[in-house]
XYZ file of C-alpha atoms in Angstrom:
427
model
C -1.209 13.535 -4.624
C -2.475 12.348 -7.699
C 0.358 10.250 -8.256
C -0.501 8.569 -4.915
C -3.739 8.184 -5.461
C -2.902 5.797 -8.474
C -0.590 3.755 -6.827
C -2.472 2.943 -4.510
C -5.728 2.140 -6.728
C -3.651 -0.380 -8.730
C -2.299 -1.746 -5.502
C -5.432 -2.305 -3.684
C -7.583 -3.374 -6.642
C -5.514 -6.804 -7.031
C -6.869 -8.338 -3.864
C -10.288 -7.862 -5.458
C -8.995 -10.066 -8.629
C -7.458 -13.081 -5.904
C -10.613 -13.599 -4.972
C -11.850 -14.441 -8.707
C -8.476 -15.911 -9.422
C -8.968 -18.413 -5.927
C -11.850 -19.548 -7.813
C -11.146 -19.559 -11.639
C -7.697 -21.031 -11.724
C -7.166 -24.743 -10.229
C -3.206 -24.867 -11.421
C -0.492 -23.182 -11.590
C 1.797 -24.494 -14.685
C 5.324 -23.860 -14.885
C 5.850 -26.661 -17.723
C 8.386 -27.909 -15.457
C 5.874 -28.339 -12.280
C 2.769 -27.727 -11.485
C 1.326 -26.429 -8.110
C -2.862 -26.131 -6.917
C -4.034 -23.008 -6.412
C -4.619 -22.146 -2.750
C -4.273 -19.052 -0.722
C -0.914 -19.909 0.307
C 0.261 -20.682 -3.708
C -1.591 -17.696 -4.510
C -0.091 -15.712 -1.913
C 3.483 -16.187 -3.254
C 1.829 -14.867 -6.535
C 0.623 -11.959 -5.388
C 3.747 -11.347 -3.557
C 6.279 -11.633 -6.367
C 4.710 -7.967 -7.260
C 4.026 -6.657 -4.123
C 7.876 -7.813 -3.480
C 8.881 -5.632 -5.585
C 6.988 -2.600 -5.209
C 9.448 -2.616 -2.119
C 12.609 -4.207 -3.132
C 12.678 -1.709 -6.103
C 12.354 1.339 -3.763
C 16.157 1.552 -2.753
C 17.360 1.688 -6.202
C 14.669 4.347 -6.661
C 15.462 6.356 -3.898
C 19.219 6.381 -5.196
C 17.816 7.952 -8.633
C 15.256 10.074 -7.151
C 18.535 12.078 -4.944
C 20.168 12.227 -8.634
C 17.419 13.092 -10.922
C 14.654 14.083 -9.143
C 11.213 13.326 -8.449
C 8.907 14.753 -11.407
C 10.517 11.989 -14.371
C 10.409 9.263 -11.882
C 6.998 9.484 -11.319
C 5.877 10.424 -14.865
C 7.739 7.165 -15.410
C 6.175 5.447 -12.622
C 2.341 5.846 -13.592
C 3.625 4.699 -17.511
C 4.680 1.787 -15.989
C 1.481 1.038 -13.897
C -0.925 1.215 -16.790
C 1.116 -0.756 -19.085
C 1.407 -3.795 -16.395
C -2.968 -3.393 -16.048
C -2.926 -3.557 -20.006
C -1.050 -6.818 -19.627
C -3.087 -7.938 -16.706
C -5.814 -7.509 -19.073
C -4.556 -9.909 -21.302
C -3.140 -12.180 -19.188
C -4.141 -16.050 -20.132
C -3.241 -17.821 -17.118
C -1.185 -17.082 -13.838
C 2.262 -17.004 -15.321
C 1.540 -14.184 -16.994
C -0.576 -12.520 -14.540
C 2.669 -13.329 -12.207
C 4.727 -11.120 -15.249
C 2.272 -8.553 -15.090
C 2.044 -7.972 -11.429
C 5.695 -7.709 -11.594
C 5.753 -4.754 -14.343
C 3.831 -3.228 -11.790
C 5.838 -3.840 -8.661
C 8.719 -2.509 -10.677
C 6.939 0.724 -11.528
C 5.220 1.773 -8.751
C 8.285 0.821 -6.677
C 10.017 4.584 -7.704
C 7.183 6.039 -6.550
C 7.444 6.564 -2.332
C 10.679 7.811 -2.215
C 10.265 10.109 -5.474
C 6.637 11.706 -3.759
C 7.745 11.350 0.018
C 11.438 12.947 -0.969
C 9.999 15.737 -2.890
C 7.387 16.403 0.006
C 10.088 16.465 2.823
C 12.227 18.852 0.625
C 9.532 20.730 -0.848
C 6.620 21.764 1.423
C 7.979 23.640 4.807
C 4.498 22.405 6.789
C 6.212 18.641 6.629
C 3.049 17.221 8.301
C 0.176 18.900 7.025
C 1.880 18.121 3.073
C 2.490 13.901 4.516
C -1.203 14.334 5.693
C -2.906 15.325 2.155
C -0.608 13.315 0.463
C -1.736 10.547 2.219
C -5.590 11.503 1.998
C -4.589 11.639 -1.928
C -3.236 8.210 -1.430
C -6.134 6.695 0.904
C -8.610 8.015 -2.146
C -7.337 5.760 -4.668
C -6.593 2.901 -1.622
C -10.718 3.014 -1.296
C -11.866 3.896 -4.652
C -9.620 1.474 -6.218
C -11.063 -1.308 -5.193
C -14.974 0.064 -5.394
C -14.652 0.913 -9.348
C -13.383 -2.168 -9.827
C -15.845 -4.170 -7.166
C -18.684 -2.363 -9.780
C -16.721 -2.681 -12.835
C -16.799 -6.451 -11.993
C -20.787 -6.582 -12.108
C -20.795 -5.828 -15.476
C -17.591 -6.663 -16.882
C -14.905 -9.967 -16.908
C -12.128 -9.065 -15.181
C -9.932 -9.220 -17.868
C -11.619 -6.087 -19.354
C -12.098 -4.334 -15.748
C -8.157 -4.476 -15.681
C -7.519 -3.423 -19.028
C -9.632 -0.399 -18.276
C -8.067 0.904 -15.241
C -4.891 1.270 -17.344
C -6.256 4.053 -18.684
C -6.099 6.769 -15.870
C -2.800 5.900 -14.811
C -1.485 6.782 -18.696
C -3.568 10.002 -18.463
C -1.718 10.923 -15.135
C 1.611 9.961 -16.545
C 1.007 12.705 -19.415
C 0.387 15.540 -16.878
C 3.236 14.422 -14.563
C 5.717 14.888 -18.018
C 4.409 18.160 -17.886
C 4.324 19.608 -14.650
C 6.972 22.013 -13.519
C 7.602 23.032 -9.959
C 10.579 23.715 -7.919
C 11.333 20.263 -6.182
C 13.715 21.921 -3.351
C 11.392 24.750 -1.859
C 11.440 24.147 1.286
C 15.684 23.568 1.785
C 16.026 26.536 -0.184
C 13.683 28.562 1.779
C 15.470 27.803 4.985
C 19.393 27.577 3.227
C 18.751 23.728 4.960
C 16.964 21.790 6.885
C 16.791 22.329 10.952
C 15.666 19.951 13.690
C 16.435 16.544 12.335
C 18.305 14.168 14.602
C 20.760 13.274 12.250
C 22.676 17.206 12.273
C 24.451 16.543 9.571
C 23.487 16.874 5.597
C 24.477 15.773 1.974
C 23.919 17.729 -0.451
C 23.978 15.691 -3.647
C 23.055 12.081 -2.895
C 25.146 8.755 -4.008
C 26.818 8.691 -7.520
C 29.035 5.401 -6.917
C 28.716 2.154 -5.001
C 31.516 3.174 -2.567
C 29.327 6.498 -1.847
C 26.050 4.299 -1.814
C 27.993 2.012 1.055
C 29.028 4.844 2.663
C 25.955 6.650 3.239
C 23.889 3.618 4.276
C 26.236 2.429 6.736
C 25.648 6.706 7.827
C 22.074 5.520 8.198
C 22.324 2.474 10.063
C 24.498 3.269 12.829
C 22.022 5.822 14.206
C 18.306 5.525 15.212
C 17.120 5.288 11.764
C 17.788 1.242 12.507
C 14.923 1.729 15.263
C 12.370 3.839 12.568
C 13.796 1.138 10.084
C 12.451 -1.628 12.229
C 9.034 0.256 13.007
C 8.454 0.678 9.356
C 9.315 -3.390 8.916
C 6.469 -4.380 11.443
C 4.047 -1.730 9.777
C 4.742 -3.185 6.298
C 3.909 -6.774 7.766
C 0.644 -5.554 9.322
C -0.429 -3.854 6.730
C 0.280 -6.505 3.731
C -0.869 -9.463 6.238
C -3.952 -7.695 6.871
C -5.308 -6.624 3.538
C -4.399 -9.214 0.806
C -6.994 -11.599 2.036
C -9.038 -9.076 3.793
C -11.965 -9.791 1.441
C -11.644 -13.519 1.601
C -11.797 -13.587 5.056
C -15.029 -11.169 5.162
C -16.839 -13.227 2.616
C -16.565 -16.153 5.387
C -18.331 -13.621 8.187
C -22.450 -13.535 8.591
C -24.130 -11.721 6.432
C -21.535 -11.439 3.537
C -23.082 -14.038 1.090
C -23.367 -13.243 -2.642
C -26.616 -11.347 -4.086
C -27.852 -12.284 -7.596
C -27.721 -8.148 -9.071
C -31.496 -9.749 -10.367
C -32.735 -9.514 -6.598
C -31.488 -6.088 -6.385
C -31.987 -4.076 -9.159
C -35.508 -2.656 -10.375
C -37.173 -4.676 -13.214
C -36.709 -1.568 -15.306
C -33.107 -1.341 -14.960
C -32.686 -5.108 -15.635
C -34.506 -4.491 -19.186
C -32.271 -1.205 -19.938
C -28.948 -3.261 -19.035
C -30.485 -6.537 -21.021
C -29.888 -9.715 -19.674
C -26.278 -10.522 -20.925
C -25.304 -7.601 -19.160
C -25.580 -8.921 -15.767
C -25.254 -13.181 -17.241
C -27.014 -14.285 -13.554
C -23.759 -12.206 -11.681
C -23.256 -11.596 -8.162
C -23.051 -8.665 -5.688
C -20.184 -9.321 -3.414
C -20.680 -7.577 -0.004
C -17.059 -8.188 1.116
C -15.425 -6.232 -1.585
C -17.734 -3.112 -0.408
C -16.752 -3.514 3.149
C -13.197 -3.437 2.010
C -13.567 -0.501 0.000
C -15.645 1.167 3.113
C -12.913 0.355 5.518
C -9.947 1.659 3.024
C -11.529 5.039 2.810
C -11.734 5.460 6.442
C -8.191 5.493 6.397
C -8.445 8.844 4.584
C -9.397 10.579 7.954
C -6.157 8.251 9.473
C -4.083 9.985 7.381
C -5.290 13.286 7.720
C -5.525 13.065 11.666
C -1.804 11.496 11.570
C -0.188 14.025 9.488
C -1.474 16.817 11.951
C -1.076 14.902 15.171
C 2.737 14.918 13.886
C 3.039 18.619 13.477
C 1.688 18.637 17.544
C 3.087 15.777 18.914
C 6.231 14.057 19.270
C 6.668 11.815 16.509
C 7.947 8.798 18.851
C 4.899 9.443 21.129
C 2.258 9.116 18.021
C 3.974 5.958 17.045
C 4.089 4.320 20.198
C 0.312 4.710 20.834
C -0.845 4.408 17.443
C 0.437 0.533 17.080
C -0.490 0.334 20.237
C -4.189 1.158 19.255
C -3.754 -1.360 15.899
C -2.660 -4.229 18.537
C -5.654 -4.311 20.248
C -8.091 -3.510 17.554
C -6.567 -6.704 15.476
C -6.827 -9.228 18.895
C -10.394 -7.166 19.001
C -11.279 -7.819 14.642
C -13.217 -11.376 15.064
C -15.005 -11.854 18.407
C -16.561 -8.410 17.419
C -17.321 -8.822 14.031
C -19.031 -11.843 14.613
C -21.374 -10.286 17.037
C -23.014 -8.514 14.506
C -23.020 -6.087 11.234
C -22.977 -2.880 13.648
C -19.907 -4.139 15.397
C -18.544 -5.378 12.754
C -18.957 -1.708 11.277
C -17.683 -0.516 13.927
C -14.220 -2.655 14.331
C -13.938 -2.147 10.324
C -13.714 1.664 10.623
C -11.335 1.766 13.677
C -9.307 -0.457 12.206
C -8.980 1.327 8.629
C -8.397 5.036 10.308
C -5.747 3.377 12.631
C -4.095 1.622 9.751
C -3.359 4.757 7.876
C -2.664 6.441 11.103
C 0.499 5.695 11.915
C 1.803 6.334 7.775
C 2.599 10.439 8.360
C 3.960 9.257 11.247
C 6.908 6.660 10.398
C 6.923 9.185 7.531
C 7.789 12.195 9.151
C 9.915 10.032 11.117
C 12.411 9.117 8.587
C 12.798 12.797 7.593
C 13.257 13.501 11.061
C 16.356 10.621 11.729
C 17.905 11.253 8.358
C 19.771 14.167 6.136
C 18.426 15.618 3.306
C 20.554 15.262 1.085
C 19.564 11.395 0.664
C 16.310 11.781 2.049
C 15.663 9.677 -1.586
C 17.824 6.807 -0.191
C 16.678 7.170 2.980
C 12.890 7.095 1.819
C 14.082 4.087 -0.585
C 15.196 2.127 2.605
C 11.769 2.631 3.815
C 9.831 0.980 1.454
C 12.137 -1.646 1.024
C 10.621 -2.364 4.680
C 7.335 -1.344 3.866
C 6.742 -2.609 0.879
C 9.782 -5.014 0.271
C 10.019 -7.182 3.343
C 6.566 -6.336 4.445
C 5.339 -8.235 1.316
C 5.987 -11.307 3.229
C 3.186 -10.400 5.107
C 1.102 -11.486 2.331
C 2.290 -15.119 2.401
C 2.355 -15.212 6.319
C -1.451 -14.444 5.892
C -1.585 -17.094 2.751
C -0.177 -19.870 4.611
C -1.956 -19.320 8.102
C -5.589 -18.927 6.247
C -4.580 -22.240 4.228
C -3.114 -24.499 7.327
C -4.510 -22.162 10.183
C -7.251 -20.031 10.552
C -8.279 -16.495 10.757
C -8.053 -16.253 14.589
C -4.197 -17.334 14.211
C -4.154 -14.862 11.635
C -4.949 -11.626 13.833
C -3.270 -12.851 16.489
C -0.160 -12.489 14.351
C -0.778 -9.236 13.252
C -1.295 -8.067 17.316
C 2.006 -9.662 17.401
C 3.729 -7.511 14.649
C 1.832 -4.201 15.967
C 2.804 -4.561 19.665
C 6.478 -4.986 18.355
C 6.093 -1.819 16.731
C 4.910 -0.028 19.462
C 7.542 -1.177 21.721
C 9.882 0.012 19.369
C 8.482 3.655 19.555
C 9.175 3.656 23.314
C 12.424 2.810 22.660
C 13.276 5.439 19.801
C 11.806 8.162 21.933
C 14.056 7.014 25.231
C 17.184 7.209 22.937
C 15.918 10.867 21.303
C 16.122 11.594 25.151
């Protein structure tokens, strides 16, 4: 849980820096060429690291079957601060492009080491996916509000070299902790009620094996939960890279001078260079607001799949995120109450439908490479579903917003019809 809960902070806070980046870099340099800064230039930025924090999941959930969770994700939160201390000192975009990959590369080891060692390790599958993904929806919201207020004070250069530091704190106490990462298997002498009835025991030691047991995976229905998790990954990247830059274009998001807010008396005890004429940026709160809705998502998901079938949950829950992102504009523009509203549906059923796809996977797969299995999810999530990023980039750059949500309807109702259709083969 508290591994999750820094991922996700680190992952969520770097939308809040495009939106100073948008502004404070004109070019991109690569000595060779040079390229303007946009949202769709910017988006392929961002992307390189959010790529990764998906490609690099496969390989991870090959290690995580062969040494276990606990080093990987000591390992893991090392990484994460070390790429923020870079961030920090990043000069330009190359290098914030080089940072954000350090960090794509770290985090990447980190869903199928945490989801692997829940679906092995806690016998109440659903009710562990649910807190871990309340852990994980804590940092997703409070991410981006430390660093939102950090930002009022503070250039973002030093805001990012200060968030490195809880991530090396948690790293010290992952090192340390000792538990038994099999609980639940052992408990039971194996898993029962998965689809797949049949399971490894020692995951993939050579490419022939590693062949072997993903061509296992894909000739089942795990190429159905495979293509759910795809479509969620594309919603959910398309949807929150340039959340904030499309709120700050809504009524009633434009910057406040801190001046007009704060109290004389606080102005004189943080001096005048402290707040050097900055700006409150309502957007960035939103998006924090609407993130840690998703907390309750999570928690309601995770239970709903200990009650429901798993197939069922999905089905309606993308069903729910299809309307509610045709729904986003036309009611956000009729006011800040509806636009409240509209923000908190659509943050719980974002994180909804996570314990779900989750719970899924362990449902359609063996354990014995539940860590390859897991890695092949977040390849989709996180890997593939990074393109979401630059489908958002380009459409807000050539498009608009409207096209924007429109797509993402498109990508949720795909993913609900694909529920439908794993639960008809289940029967």
């Amino acid at each position: 849980m508290l591994a999750h809960g820094m991922v996700h902070t680190y992952e969520l806070a770097i939308p809040i820096f495009v939106t100073i980046w948008l502004s404070q870099y004109e070019i991109i340099d690569l000595g060779v060429a040079q390229f303007d800064v946009t949202a769709a230039t910017l988006s392929v930025v961002v992307t390189v690291g959010y790529g990764l924090f998906g490609v690099g999941a496969l390989p991870g959930g090959v290690l995580v079957d062969r040494v276990g969770s606990r080093r990987l994700i000591a390992l893991c939160l090392l990484g994460m601060s070390a790429s923020f201390l870079l961030l920090g000192l990043a000069p330009n975009l190359v290098v914030i492009t080089l940072a954000l990959l350090v960090w794509g590369a770290a985090a990447s080891v980190y869903h199928p080491a945490g989801l692997s060692l829940i679906s092995k390790g806690v016998e109440e599958r659903g009710t562990g996916f649910a807190y871990h993904g309340m852990a994980g929806n804590v940092g997703i919201g409070l991410g981006p509000l430390l660093t939102a207020i950090l930002l009022l004070f503070l250039d973002w250069h030093v805001v990012a070299g200060v968030l490195a530091v809880p991530a090396l704190g948690a790293a010290v106490y992952a090192a340390r902790a000792r538990f038994d990462e099999t609980a639940a298997v052992a408990a039971d002498g194996g898993e029962t009620g998965t689809a797949s009835g049949s399971k490894a025991s020692t995951g993939v030691d050579t490419l022939p094996e590693f062949l072997a047991e993903s061509r296992a995976l894909f000739v089942g229905s795990f190429v159905v939960v495979f293509a759910i998790v795809l479509c969620s990954g594309l919603f959910y990247r398309g949807v929150l890279t340039f959340m904030p830059v499309v709120l700050s274009d809504l009524p009633g998001f434009e910057p406040v001078s801190i001046a007009a807010v704060l109290p004389g008396g606080a102005l004189d005890a943080l001096g005048v260079e402290a707040t050097g004429g900055r700006q409150i940026n309502p957007e960035r709160y939103f998006y924090s607001g609407l993130l840690m809705v998703g907390v309750a998502g999570q928690y309601v998901g995770g239970k709903l799949t200990d009650r429901i079938p798993v197939e069922r949950g999905i089905t309606a829950a993308f069903a729910c995120l299809a309307v509610l992102a045709l729904a986003f504009l036309p009611v956000a523009n009729l006011g800040t109450a509806p636009l409240l509203a509209i923000g908190a549906l659509l943050g719980f059923s974002l994180f909804l439908v996570q314990p779900m796809y989750q719970a899924a996977v362990a449902e359609y797969t063996p354990s014995g490479t539940r860590g390859l299995s897991y890695g092949y999810t977040y390849l989709g999530v996180f890997g593939i579903g990074a393109l979401g990023g630059v489908v958002a980039g380009a459409i807000l750059t050539y498009a608009t917003p409207a096209v924007l949500f429109a797509t993402l309807a498109g990508f949720a109702a795909t993913a609900s019809a694909l529920g439908t259709l794993l639960a008809r083969t289940r029967a």
